[in-house]
């Protein structure tokens, strides 16, 4: 009997990996067709991507990108585990980074006080912005999809209004760029210098910690069990004694707090200020990555690295005379394939398990009757 | 049945309709071959008339106007179904709706009718009427496949009985010369116990006390409906209180109010001398309420989660599932294994999903889980619905054992034999009120049935001349 359990487990693991691999392979095939259609050689393009992507300076670049993407993926995944679609991660992290940058620029205290303060203020801002959608959902039944999309636009407008000279912004020396007051160098987060390969953001450590916390809280705590229960069946959750509304509001707040961290590697490690060149749209990248990683902490990390890799290498392809749009094609096809592959593989797995359980029980029953006959 | 109606494809084997071998790819194919299905859960649109419901999706047959109405009349008269085409479905009772479902199938030209557990929602008098309808259909040369867990019904209506156990045919018998006992033994493969309690274990220590529970609900049209009306009763330690009633008369809401999933407008719930009217569901569960929900898929299980996670469900704050705020996965898994063995849950392991178990085994897991936390009160809503006869007997045993150990049990069921067999006290619920009470030692299902339709109230006395 033990043998069967382990077999099912192995099979489940295999099915779990099958879906993303299938999706990536399908995406590669489609991309190859697209490149071939533009009259270029896909083989050469792929080999260029691999050699360039695994160069040491590319690795550092990819890791830095992936740090940001990982945080975004986790923020979205928290919502997904609850069946909540937090599209507002985008607005949450931008507003959070902006407020944190303003606060950081104004602080003159030592770094060991300032950095935690900046990070906490970013998380609090993200949490508050997400809480609006959470409260609207539990009190008025407003779909979080709609409210968070709108809150994204509102965040854009709020930042645009405040980020002006005379308000919270200031004109830089060149007179061409408006930004928040730069962080004093004491408030810069530590970097890891890897020599000629470049500088690795120290925030990657925080991202790993967030991943560990995500895994631990969801898989090992009572709170995480309640959260997953609500995600799987609201009716069963409420019958089991979980307050569904409270859970929705709480998980929205947590998702927003993690979203607040997304802008931190950029702010604390790289730009040290918030201006119009601050990266946007990462919240949406996070949705794709959470889907790709199946809301699994390791899966999200792999998804984030893949995304960084694709961006790095397709940028380089442009210099080789390929079209830049290849990136969009690959990413789009991957996400599409992933969603389809998970659904197909998931259904297949469930059906197969049901059949197996049935077959096993029938075999047991047959063995039992045989024994009886002998006796 | 799903295969016969084209909803699922067989791995092997053949279907022959009227001497011709057929392959049914979808329900459309099945309908075209003259196979019609009346589902256990009705597929009717409440806000449409009977006529509209019948022609819906079959507009091509006789149009939607006078011709269709004439055809409905014709079928209705031919099989004395008494269907009125212009009434809104929402105004109809359960039995009438079922006749509309049957008419819908006949209207589409069905020659073979599949009825899936058609009597589950009917009171005995309505069952008799249904059987009369079925005999009419039979007399007109139609074929009826009648699926039921209830042996007496099968014996009284069928010409030939096929017993299926665990997916294989175990025997085909003639109803003449077959007793319910023989049939049941075929179904379980062994001797079958009956739902009969031993000597009374009722004490005079009250465990659950409801006082004036009142609940109203405003429906979509803004009309206020009374769901629960002045519900008061007391269940003592070692007592099984059975509630009879046609489904939809407030039983589900009553259970949800006791569980704290629904807040009543007025009334007091007292468990073991503690007022729990305002406490949250989780606290009530911790205080010692075990809950076997009427719809285990919606309220009792996480279908896509493994069995050991389902063992934690509802008791996540209690040992052995957790210590402090952390889950104790190892202890929970060990205890799941114990439940699987103690309650005879047939499964190859505790890592399979709940969805891959049969209904009976899912239910045994739920019963095992709820009994593992030393409950003071067990709420069992339709505990043996959709459960095979073997598991049914086991579940009855567990309820009896719980009663012996001094639990108070609230039993809600549509199976009157089960209610009469297990309960110490019986109440009848009708339109949100407890309208009648009865002594399970003497009452017959027919007498209960008349109270369930609101025809009789007060204390039901068994009368000799009522017996047939």
mmCIF file of C-alpha atoms in Angstrom, chain B residues 24-278:
data_model
loop_
_atom_site.group_PDB
_atom_site.id
_atom_site.type_symbol
_atom_site.label_atom_id
_atom_site.label_comp_id
_atom_site.label_asym_id
_atom_site.label_seq_id
_atom_site.Cartn_x
_atom_site.Cartn_y
_atom_site.Cartn_z
ATOM 1 C CA UNK B 24 -23.473 8.001 -27.276
ATOM 2 C CA UNK B 25 -21.078 10.908 -27.418
ATOM 3 C CA UNK B 26 -23.192 13.475 -25.565
ATOM 4 C CA UNK B 27 -26.633 13.936 -24.035
ATOM 5 C CA UNK B 28 -27.868 15.110 -27.441
ATOM 6 C CA UNK B 29 -27.110 11.682 -28.898
ATOM 7 C CA UNK B 30 -28.886 10.038 -25.998
ATOM 8 C CA UNK B 31 -31.988 12.169 -26.464
ATOM 9 C CA UNK B 32 -31.992 11.430 -30.182
ATOM 10 C CA UNK B 33 -31.997 7.702 -29.324
ATOM 11 C CA UNK B 34 -34.976 8.206 -27.054
ATOM 12 C CA UNK B 35 -33.124 8.114 -23.743
ATOM 13 C CA UNK B 36 -34.171 10.778 -21.250
ATOM 14 C CA UNK B 37 -32.923 11.495 -17.773
ATOM 15 C CA UNK B 38 -34.670 12.988 -14.760
ATOM 16 C CA UNK B 39 -31.922 14.283 -12.525
ATOM 17 C CA UNK B 40 -31.913 14.084 -8.771
ATOM 18 C CA UNK B 41 -31.561 17.854 -8.669
ATOM 19 C CA UNK B 42 -34.174 19.467 -10.848
ATOM 20 C CA UNK B 43 -33.043 21.445 -13.858
ATOM 21 C CA UNK B 44 -35.867 23.959 -14.064
ATOM 22 C CA UNK B 45 -35.910 27.741 -14.325
ATOM 23 C CA UNK B 46 -38.061 29.021 -11.459
ATOM 24 C CA UNK B 47 -39.086 32.262 -13.086
ATOM 25 C CA UNK B 48 -40.461 30.633 -16.248
ATOM 26 C CA UNK B 49 -43.772 28.873 -16.731
ATOM 27 C CA UNK B 50 -44.069 25.136 -17.099
ATOM 28 C CA UNK B 51 -44.653 25.545 -20.837
ATOM 29 C CA UNK B 52 -41.539 27.663 -21.220
ATOM 30 C CA UNK B 53 -39.465 25.235 -19.216
ATOM 31 C CA UNK B 54 -40.615 22.319 -21.304
ATOM 32 C CA UNK B 55 -39.953 23.918 -24.692
ATOM 33 C CA UNK B 56 -36.650 25.442 -23.593
ATOM 34 C CA UNK B 57 -33.974 23.894 -25.788
ATOM 35 C CA UNK B 58 -36.555 21.915 -27.770
ATOM 36 C CA UNK B 59 -38.127 24.797 -29.654
ATOM 37 C CA UNK B 60 -37.674 23.030 -32.970
ATOM 38 C CA UNK B 61 -39.992 20.157 -32.047
ATOM 39 C CA UNK B 62 -43.370 21.824 -31.753
ATOM 40 C CA UNK B 63 -42.561 25.540 -31.639
ATOM 41 C CA UNK B 64 -43.255 27.578 -28.543
ATOM 42 C CA UNK B 65 -46.906 28.410 -28.984
ATOM 43 C CA UNK B 66 -50.241 26.617 -29.236
ATOM 44 C CA UNK B 67 -48.844 23.496 -30.812
ATOM 45 C CA UNK B 68 -46.439 23.003 -27.934
ATOM 46 C CA UNK B 69 -49.213 23.629 -25.403
ATOM 47 C CA UNK B 70 -51.421 21.061 -27.129
ATOM 48 C CA UNK B 71 -48.616 18.524 -27.098
ATOM 49 C CA UNK B 72 -47.958 19.096 -23.407
ATOM 50 C CA UNK B 73 -51.669 18.652 -22.686
ATOM 51 C CA UNK B 74 -51.691 15.483 -24.713
ATOM 52 C CA UNK B 75 -48.731 13.940 -22.883
ATOM 53 C CA UNK B 76 -50.020 15.104 -19.529
ATOM 54 C CA UNK B 77 -53.411 13.505 -20.123
ATOM 55 C CA UNK B 78 -52.015 10.321 -21.620
ATOM 56 C CA UNK B 79 -49.971 9.563 -18.505
ATOM 57 C CA UNK B 80 -52.206 11.474 -16.060
ATOM 58 C CA UNK B 81 -49.380 13.735 -14.987
ATOM 59 C CA UNK B 82 -51.742 16.658 -14.258
ATOM 60 C CA UNK B 83 -49.342 19.292 -15.477
ATOM 61 C CA UNK B 84 -50.709 22.824 -15.905
ATOM 62 C CA UNK B 85 -48.681 24.492 -18.662
ATOM 63 C CA UNK B 86 -49.137 28.132 -17.651
ATOM 64 C CA UNK B 87 -48.156 28.061 -13.988
ATOM 65 C CA UNK B 88 -44.807 29.497 -12.912
ATOM 66 C CA UNK B 89 -42.441 26.753 -11.779
ATOM 67 C CA UNK B 90 -41.647 28.627 -8.582
ATOM 68 C CA UNK B 91 -45.259 28.189 -7.516
ATOM 69 C CA UNK B 92 -45.042 24.425 -7.787
ATOM 70 C CA UNK B 93 -44.229 21.964 -5.055
ATOM 71 C CA UNK B 94 -41.482 19.405 -5.298
ATOM 72 C CA UNK B 95 -43.691 16.602 -6.564
ATOM 73 C CA UNK B 96 -45.173 18.817 -9.280
ATOM 74 C CA UNK B 97 -41.728 19.895 -10.373
ATOM 75 C CA UNK B 98 -40.715 16.307 -10.700
ATOM 76 C CA UNK B 99 -43.699 15.652 -12.956
ATOM 77 C CA UNK B 100 -42.638 18.626 -15.076
ATOM 78 C CA UNK B 101 -39.187 17.069 -15.362
ATOM 79 C CA UNK B 102 -40.711 13.787 -16.475
ATOM 80 C CA UNK B 103 -42.920 15.596 -18.970
ATOM 81 C CA UNK B 104 -39.903 17.481 -20.283
ATOM 82 C CA UNK B 105 -38.207 14.204 -21.056
ATOM 83 C CA UNK B 106 -41.315 12.696 -22.678
ATOM 84 C CA UNK B 107 -41.825 15.840 -24.744
ATOM 85 C CA UNK B 108 -38.430 15.219 -26.302
ATOM 86 C CA UNK B 109 -39.636 11.809 -27.443
ATOM 87 C CA UNK B 110 -37.971 9.635 -24.847
ATOM 88 C CA UNK B 111 -38.776 5.946 -24.915
ATOM 89 C CA UNK B 112 -36.399 5.081 -22.076
ATOM 90 C CA UNK B 113 -36.584 7.096 -18.865
ATOM 91 C CA UNK B 114 -33.794 7.205 -16.294
ATOM 92 C CA UNK B 115 -34.867 8.396 -12.853
ATOM 93 C CA UNK B 116 -32.007 9.071 -10.452
ATOM 94 C CA UNK B 117 -33.088 8.821 -6.794
ATOM 95 C CA UNK B 118 -36.477 10.360 -7.637
ATOM 96 C CA UNK B 119 -38.016 9.729 -4.224
ATOM 97 C CA UNK B 120 -35.347 11.395 -2.086
ATOM 98 C CA UNK B 121 -37.276 14.638 -1.883
ATOM 99 C CA UNK B 122 -40.815 13.241 -1.701
ATOM 100 C CA UNK B 123 -43.065 12.338 1.202
ATOM 101 C CA UNK B 124 -44.581 8.832 1.169
ATOM 102 C CA UNK B 125 -47.915 9.954 -0.308
ATOM 103 C CA UNK B 126 -46.120 11.686 -3.146
ATOM 104 C CA UNK B 127 -44.001 8.615 -3.709
ATOM 105 C CA UNK B 128 -47.172 6.565 -4.183
ATOM 106 C CA UNK B 129 -48.430 9.089 -6.718
ATOM 107 C CA UNK B 130 -45.124 8.969 -8.564
ATOM 108 C CA UNK B 131 -45.281 5.188 -8.699
ATOM 109 C CA UNK B 132 -48.774 5.397 -10.183
ATOM 110 C CA UNK B 133 -47.360 7.692 -12.880
ATOM 111 C CA UNK B 134 -44.531 5.266 -13.536
ATOM 112 C CA UNK B 135 -46.997 2.390 -13.920
ATOM 113 C CA UNK B 136 -48.928 4.447 -16.483
ATOM 114 C CA UNK B 137 -45.725 5.012 -18.407
ATOM 115 C CA UNK B 138 -44.951 1.348 -18.289
ATOM 116 C CA UNK B 139 -48.432 0.470 -19.521
ATOM 117 C CA UNK B 140 -47.870 2.738 -22.528
ATOM 118 C CA UNK B 141 -44.799 0.725 -23.471
ATOM 119 C CA UNK B 142 -42.044 2.949 -22.144
ATOM 120 C CA UNK B 143 -38.964 1.664 -20.380
ATOM 121 C CA UNK B 144 -38.127 3.075 -16.972
ATOM 122 C CA UNK B 145 -34.793 2.748 -15.191
ATOM 123 C CA UNK B 146 -35.344 3.573 -11.544
ATOM 124 C CA UNK B 147 -32.268 4.170 -9.409
ATOM 125 C CA UNK B 148 -32.744 4.161 -5.659
ATOM 126 C CA UNK B 149 -31.117 3.347 -2.375
ATOM 127 C CA UNK B 150 -34.501 2.550 -0.896
ATOM 128 C CA UNK B 151 -35.160 -1.158 -1.157
ATOM 129 C CA UNK B 152 -38.883 -1.105 -0.387
ATOM 130 C CA UNK B 153 -39.521 1.280 -3.233
ATOM 131 C CA UNK B 154 -37.510 -0.697 -5.707
ATOM 132 C CA UNK B 155 -39.349 -3.865 -4.752
ATOM 133 C CA UNK B 156 -42.752 -2.281 -5.094
ATOM 134 C CA UNK B 157 -42.272 -0.580 -8.446
ATOM 135 C CA UNK B 158 -39.780 -2.624 -10.440
ATOM 136 C CA UNK B 159 -40.296 -5.632 -12.719
ATOM 137 C CA UNK B 160 -36.663 -6.563 -12.592
ATOM 138 C CA UNK B 161 -33.940 -5.464 -10.193
ATOM 139 C CA UNK B 162 -30.244 -5.262 -10.937
ATOM 140 C CA UNK B 163 -27.929 -4.738 -7.988
ATOM 141 C CA UNK B 164 -24.706 -2.848 -8.632
ATOM 142 C CA UNK B 165 -21.953 -2.831 -6.066
ATOM 143 C CA UNK B 166 -18.615 -1.079 -6.511
ATOM 144 C CA UNK B 167 -19.161 -0.653 -10.209
ATOM 145 C CA UNK B 168 -20.033 -4.247 -11.047
ATOM 146 C CA UNK B 169 -23.331 -6.032 -11.419
ATOM 147 C CA UNK B 170 -23.670 -8.442 -8.529
ATOM 148 C CA UNK B 171 -27.016 -9.863 -9.423
ATOM 149 C CA UNK B 172 -30.361 -9.521 -11.156
ATOM 150 C CA UNK B 173 -33.477 -10.639 -9.332
ATOM 151 C CA UNK B 174 -37.246 -10.687 -9.710
ATOM 152 C CA UNK B 175 -39.007 -8.575 -7.119
ATOM 153 C CA UNK B 176 -41.538 -11.362 -6.629
ATOM 154 C CA UNK B 177 -40.162 -13.737 -4.071
ATOM 155 C CA UNK B 178 -37.381 -11.399 -3.012
ATOM 156 C CA UNK B 179 -37.450 -9.822 0.416
ATOM 157 C CA UNK B 180 -35.854 -6.473 1.203
ATOM 158 C CA UNK B 181 -33.416 -8.351 3.407
ATOM 159 C CA UNK B 182 -32.206 -10.578 0.595
ATOM 160 C CA UNK B 183 -31.843 -7.576 -1.662
ATOM 161 C CA UNK B 184 -29.882 -5.658 0.938
ATOM 162 C CA UNK B 185 -27.580 -8.580 1.478
ATOM 163 C CA UNK B 186 -26.877 -8.592 -2.237
ATOM 164 C CA UNK B 187 -26.064 -4.905 -2.004
ATOM 165 C CA UNK B 188 -23.647 -5.136 0.913
ATOM 166 C CA UNK B 189 -22.474 -8.637 0.291
ATOM 167 C CA UNK B 190 -23.223 -9.559 3.876
ATOM 168 C CA UNK B 191 -25.981 -9.383 6.457
ATOM 169 C CA UNK B 192 -27.495 -5.983 6.907
ATOM 170 C CA UNK B 193 -28.262 -4.338 10.236
ATOM 171 C CA UNK B 194 -31.380 -2.220 10.549
ATOM 172 C CA UNK B 195 -31.516 1.257 11.998
ATOM 173 C CA UNK B 196 -32.863 0.305 15.369
ATOM 174 C CA UNK B 197 -31.781 1.726 18.653
ATOM 175 C CA UNK B 198 -31.218 -0.368 21.704
ATOM 176 C CA UNK B 199 -32.713 0.567 25.067
ATOM 177 C CA UNK B 200 -32.958 4.255 25.801
ATOM 178 C CA UNK B 201 -29.867 6.085 27.011
ATOM 179 C CA UNK B 202 -31.603 9.415 27.433
ATOM 180 C CA UNK B 203 -30.572 11.282 30.575
ATOM 181 C CA UNK B 204 -32.202 14.380 32.025
ATOM 182 C CA UNK B 205 -29.076 16.529 31.642
ATOM 183 C CA UNK B 206 -29.770 19.086 28.917
ATOM 184 C CA UNK B 207 -26.938 19.494 26.413
ATOM 185 C CA UNK B 208 -28.312 21.706 23.655
ATOM 186 C CA UNK B 209 -31.143 24.089 24.281
ATOM 187 C CA UNK B 210 -32.711 26.296 21.642
ATOM 188 C CA UNK B 211 -35.078 28.982 22.788
ATOM 189 C CA UNK B 212 -37.217 30.997 20.376
ATOM 190 C CA UNK B 213 -34.886 30.846 17.388
ATOM 191 C CA UNK B 214 -36.200 33.186 14.738
ATOM 192 C CA UNK B 215 -34.754 33.971 11.322
ATOM 193 C CA UNK B 216 -36.115 36.026 8.453
ATOM 194 C CA UNK B 217 -34.614 36.575 5.075
ATOM 195 C CA UNK B 218 -35.360 39.162 2.445
ATOM 196 C CA UNK B 219 -35.352 37.554 -0.967
ATOM 197 C CA UNK B 220 -34.491 39.188 -4.267
ATOM 198 C CA UNK B 221 -37.950 40.639 -4.736
ATOM 199 C CA UNK B 222 -37.712 42.441 -1.416
ATOM 200 C CA UNK B 223 -40.275 40.173 0.202
ATOM 201 C CA UNK B 224 -39.433 39.200 3.739
ATOM 202 C CA UNK B 225 -39.742 35.484 4.302
ATOM 203 C CA UNK B 226 -39.719 33.752 7.645
ATOM 204 C CA UNK B 227 -37.191 30.942 7.501
ATOM 205 C CA UNK B 228 -37.174 29.861 11.135
ATOM 206 C CA UNK B 229 -40.143 30.580 13.343
ATOM 207 C CA UNK B 230 -39.870 30.298 17.113
ATOM 208 C CA UNK B 231 -37.806 27.132 17.155
ATOM 209 C CA UNK B 232 -37.354 25.788 20.676
ATOM 210 C CA UNK B 233 -36.211 22.374 21.801
ATOM 211 C CA UNK B 234 -33.846 20.666 24.192
ATOM 212 C CA UNK B 235 -31.604 17.711 23.492
ATOM 213 C CA UNK B 236 -30.351 15.829 26.542
ATOM 214 C CA UNK B 237 -27.186 13.854 26.951
ATOM 215 C CA UNK B 238 -27.582 10.478 25.314
ATOM 216 C CA UNK B 239 -30.590 11.561 23.303
ATOM 217 C CA UNK B 240 -31.083 11.546 19.553
ATOM 218 C CA UNK B 241 -33.532 14.201 18.413
ATOM 219 C CA UNK B 242 -34.723 13.554 14.898
ATOM 220 C CA UNK B 243 -36.176 16.248 12.691
ATOM 221 C CA UNK B 244 -38.379 15.122 9.848
ATOM 222 C CA UNK B 245 -39.493 17.344 7.040
ATOM 223 C CA UNK B 246 -39.456 17.820 3.317
ATOM 224 C CA UNK B 247 -36.232 19.508 2.355
ATOM 225 C CA UNK B 248 -36.271 23.264 2.150
ATOM 226 C CA UNK B 249 -38.475 23.817 5.183
ATOM 227 C CA UNK B 250 -35.727 25.461 7.189
ATOM 228 C CA UNK B 251 -33.652 22.463 8.287
ATOM 229 C CA UNK B 252 -30.444 23.672 6.638
ATOM 230 C CA UNK B 253 -30.873 27.119 8.110
ATOM 231 C CA UNK B 254 -31.541 25.650 11.541
ATOM 232 C CA UNK B 255 -28.263 23.735 11.396
ATOM 233 C CA UNK B 256 -26.390 26.791 10.167
ATOM 234 C CA UNK B 257 -27.844 28.856 12.999
ATOM 235 C CA UNK B 258 -26.672 26.303 15.569
ATOM 236 C CA UNK B 259 -23.242 26.182 13.940
ATOM 237 C CA UNK B 260 -22.978 29.964 13.933
ATOM 238 C CA UNK B 261 -22.716 30.200 10.157
ATOM 239 C CA UNK B 262 -25.923 32.197 10.119
ATOM 240 C CA UNK B 263 -26.967 34.742 12.713
ATOM 241 C CA UNK B 264 -30.606 34.395 13.780
ATOM 242 C CA UNK B 265 -32.654 37.527 14.438
ATOM 243 C CA UNK B 266 -33.717 36.359 17.862
ATOM 244 C CA UNK B 267 -33.354 33.398 20.154
ATOM 245 C CA UNK B 268 -30.843 31.795 22.463
ATOM 246 C CA UNK B 269 -28.626 28.789 21.812
ATOM 247 C CA UNK B 270 -27.284 27.133 24.949
ATOM 248 C CA UNK B 271 -24.712 24.370 24.847
ATOM 249 C CA UNK B 272 -23.938 22.610 28.099
ATOM 250 C CA UNK B 273 -25.200 25.556 30.185
ATOM 251 C CA UNK B 274 -23.140 28.084 28.234
ATOM 252 C CA UNK B 275 -24.850 30.679 26.082
ATOM 253 C CA UNK B 276 -23.228 30.419 22.641
ATOM 254 C CA UNK B 277 -25.713 32.575 20.731
ATOM 255 C CA UNK B 278 -23.068 35.136 19.847
#
